[in-house]
Coordinates of C-alpha atoms in Angstrom, one line a residue:
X955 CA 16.6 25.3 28.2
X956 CA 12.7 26.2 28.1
X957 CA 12.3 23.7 25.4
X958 CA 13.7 20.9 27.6
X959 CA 11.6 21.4 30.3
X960 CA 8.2 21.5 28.1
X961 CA 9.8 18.3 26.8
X962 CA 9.8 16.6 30.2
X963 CA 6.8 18.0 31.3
X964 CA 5.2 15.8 28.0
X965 CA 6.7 12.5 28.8
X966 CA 4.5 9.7 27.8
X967 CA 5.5 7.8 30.7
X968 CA 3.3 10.6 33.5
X969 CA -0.1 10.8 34.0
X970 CA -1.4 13.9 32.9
X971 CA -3.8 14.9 35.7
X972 CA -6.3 17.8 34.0
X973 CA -6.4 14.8 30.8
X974 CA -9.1 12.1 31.2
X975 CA -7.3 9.4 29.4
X976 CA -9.2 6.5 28.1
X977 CA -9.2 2.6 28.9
X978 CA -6.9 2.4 25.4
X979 CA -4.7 5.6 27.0
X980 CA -4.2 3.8 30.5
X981 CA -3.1 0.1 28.9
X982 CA -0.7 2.3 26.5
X983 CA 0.5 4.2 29.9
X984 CA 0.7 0.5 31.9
X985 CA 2.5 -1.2 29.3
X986 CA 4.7 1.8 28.9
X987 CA 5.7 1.6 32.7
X988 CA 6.2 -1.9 32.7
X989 CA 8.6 -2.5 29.9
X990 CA 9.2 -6.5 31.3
X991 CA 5.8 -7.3 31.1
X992 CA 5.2 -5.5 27.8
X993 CA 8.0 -7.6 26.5
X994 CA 6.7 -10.9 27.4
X995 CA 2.8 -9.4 25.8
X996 CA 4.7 -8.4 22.7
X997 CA 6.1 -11.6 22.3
X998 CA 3.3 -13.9 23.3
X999 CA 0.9 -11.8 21.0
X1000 CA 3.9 -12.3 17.9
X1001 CA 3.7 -16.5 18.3
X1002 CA 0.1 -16.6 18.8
X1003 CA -0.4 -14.9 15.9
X1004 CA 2.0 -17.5 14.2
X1005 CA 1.0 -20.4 15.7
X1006 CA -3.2 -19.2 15.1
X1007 CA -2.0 -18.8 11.3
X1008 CA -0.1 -21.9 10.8
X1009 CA -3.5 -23.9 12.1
X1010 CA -5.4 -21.6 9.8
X1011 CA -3.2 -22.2 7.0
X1012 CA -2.5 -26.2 7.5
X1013 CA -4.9 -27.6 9.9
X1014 CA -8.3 -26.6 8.3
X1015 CA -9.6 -27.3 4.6
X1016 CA -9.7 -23.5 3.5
X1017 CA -6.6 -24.3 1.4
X1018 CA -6.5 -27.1 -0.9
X1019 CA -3.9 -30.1 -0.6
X1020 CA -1.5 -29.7 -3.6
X1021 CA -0.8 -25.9 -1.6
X1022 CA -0.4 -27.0 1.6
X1023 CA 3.1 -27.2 1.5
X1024 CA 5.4 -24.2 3.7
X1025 CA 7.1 -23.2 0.2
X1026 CA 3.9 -22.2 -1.2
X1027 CA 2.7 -20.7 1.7
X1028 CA 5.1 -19.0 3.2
X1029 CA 4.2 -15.5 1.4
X1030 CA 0.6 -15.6 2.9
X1031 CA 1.6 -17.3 6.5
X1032 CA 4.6 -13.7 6.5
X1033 CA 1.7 -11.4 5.3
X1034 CA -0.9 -12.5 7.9
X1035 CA 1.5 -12.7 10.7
X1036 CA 2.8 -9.3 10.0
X1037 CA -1.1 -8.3 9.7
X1038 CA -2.2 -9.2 13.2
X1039 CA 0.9 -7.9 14.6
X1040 CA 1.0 -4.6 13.2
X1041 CA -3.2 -4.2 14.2
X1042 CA -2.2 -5.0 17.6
X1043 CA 1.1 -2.9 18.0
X1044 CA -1.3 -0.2 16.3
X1045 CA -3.7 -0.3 18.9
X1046 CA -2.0 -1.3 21.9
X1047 CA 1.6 -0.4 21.8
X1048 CA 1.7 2.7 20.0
X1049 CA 2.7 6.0 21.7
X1050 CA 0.7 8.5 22.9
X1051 CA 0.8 11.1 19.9
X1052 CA -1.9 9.2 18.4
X1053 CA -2.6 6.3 16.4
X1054 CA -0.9 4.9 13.4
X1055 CA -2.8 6.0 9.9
X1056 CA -3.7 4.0 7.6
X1057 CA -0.5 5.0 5.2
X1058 CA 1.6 4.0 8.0
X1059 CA 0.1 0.9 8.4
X1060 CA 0.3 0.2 4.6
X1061 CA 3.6 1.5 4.1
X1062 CA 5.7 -2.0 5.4
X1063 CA 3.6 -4.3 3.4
X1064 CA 5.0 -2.5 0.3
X1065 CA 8.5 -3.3 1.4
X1066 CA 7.6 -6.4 2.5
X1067 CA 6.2 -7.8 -0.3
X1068 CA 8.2 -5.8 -3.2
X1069 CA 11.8 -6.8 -1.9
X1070 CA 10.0 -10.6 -0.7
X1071 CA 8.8 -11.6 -4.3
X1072 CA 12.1 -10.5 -5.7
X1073 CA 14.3 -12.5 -3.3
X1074 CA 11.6 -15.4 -3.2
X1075 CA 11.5 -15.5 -6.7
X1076 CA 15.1 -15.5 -7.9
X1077 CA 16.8 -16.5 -4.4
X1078 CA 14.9 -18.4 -1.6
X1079 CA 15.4 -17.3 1.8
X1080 CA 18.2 -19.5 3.5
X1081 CA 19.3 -20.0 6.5
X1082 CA 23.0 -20.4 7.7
X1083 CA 23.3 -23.9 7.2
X1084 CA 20.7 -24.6 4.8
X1085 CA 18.3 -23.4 2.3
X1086 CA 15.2 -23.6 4.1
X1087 CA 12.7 -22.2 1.4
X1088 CA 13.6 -22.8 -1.8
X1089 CA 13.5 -20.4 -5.0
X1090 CA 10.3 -19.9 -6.5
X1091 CA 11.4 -21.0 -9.6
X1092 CA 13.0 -24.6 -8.4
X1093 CA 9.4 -25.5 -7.2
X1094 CA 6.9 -27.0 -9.3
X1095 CA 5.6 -24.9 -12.1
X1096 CA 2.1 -25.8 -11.7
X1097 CA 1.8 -24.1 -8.2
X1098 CA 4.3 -21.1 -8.1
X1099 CA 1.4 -19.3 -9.4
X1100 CA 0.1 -18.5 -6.0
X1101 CA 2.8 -17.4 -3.8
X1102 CA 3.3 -14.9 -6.6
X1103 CA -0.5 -13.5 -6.7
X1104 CA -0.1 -13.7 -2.8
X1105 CA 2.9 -11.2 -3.1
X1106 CA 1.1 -9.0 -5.8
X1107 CA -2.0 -8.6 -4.2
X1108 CA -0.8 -8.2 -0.9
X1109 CA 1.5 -5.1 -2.4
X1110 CA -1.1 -3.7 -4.6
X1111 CA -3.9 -3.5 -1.8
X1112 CA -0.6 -1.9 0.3
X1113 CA -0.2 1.0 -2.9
X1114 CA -3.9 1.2 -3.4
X1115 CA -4.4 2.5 0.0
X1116 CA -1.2 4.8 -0.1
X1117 CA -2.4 6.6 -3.0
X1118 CA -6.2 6.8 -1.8
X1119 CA -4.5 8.7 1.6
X1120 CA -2.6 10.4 -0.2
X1121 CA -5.4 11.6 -2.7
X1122 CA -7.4 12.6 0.5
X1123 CA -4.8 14.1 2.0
X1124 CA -4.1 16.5 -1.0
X1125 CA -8.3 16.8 -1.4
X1126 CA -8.4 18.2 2.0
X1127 CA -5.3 20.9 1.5

């Protein structure tokens, strides 16, 4: 019964009054008291994101014509997306028992990208009705060369860092 009550007395949702909380701590408790309004941030923040990417990708010259194609592209559009959303739910949306590490943040790209090259590679990802990106292997040979790297990097940087915590981690016990 004691343990419940400390429990409710550390709800995330009431202001601690001997705490000074932060400007990070009091847009945490906001958007945690306004759930509707967190919602609609959380979901404009997730298109943006897209939408920003997409121009980045295929409105600007950074990537050359034979690549611009959604097939190709489509591992680096997921990763990037994914990127800026998980910075911002880090910062902004996460609780109040402190911020995500850095193995947390690296842990989903692993996932991500180790079960995405295997069902891009072999499978496509389908919709319903159709297949709307193809298997890696139906595309032209010539340029399947880059969604792969963009899978391998992106999963290698993702173990790189894991193992680096982890090594600190251990260093420091």
């Amino acid at each position: 019964m004691k343990q419940d009550n400390k429990k409710e007395k550390k709800s995330k949702k009431h202001y601690m009054p001997n705490r000074k909380m932060s400007w990070l701590d009091k847009v945490k408790l906001w958007l945690l008291q306004h759930s509707k309004i967190a919602f609609l941030l959380d979901s404009s923040i997730f298109f943006l994101s897209a939408f920003g990417v997409f121009y980045l990708l295929f409105g600007t010259t950074l990537i050359p014509k034979p690549y611009q194609n959604f097939n190709y592209l489509f591992p680096l559009f997921m990763n990037l997306v994914f990127l800026v959303n998980m910075l911002y739910h880090g910062v902004f949306r996460y609780t109040f028992d402190g911020m995500l590490t850095v193995h947390d943040f690296a842990d989903p790209f692993l996932y991500l990208n180790g079960v995405g090259l295997l069902f891009h590679l072999f499978f496509g990802i389908s919709s319903r009705n159709r297949k709307s990106i193809p298997s890696l292997l139906t595309l032209d040979h010539r340029y399947i060369w880059f969604p792969i790297l963009t899978y391998i990097t992106f999963f290698l940087v993702a173990t790189l860092i894991i193992l680096i915590s982890k090594y600190i981690k251990k260093k420091r016990s």
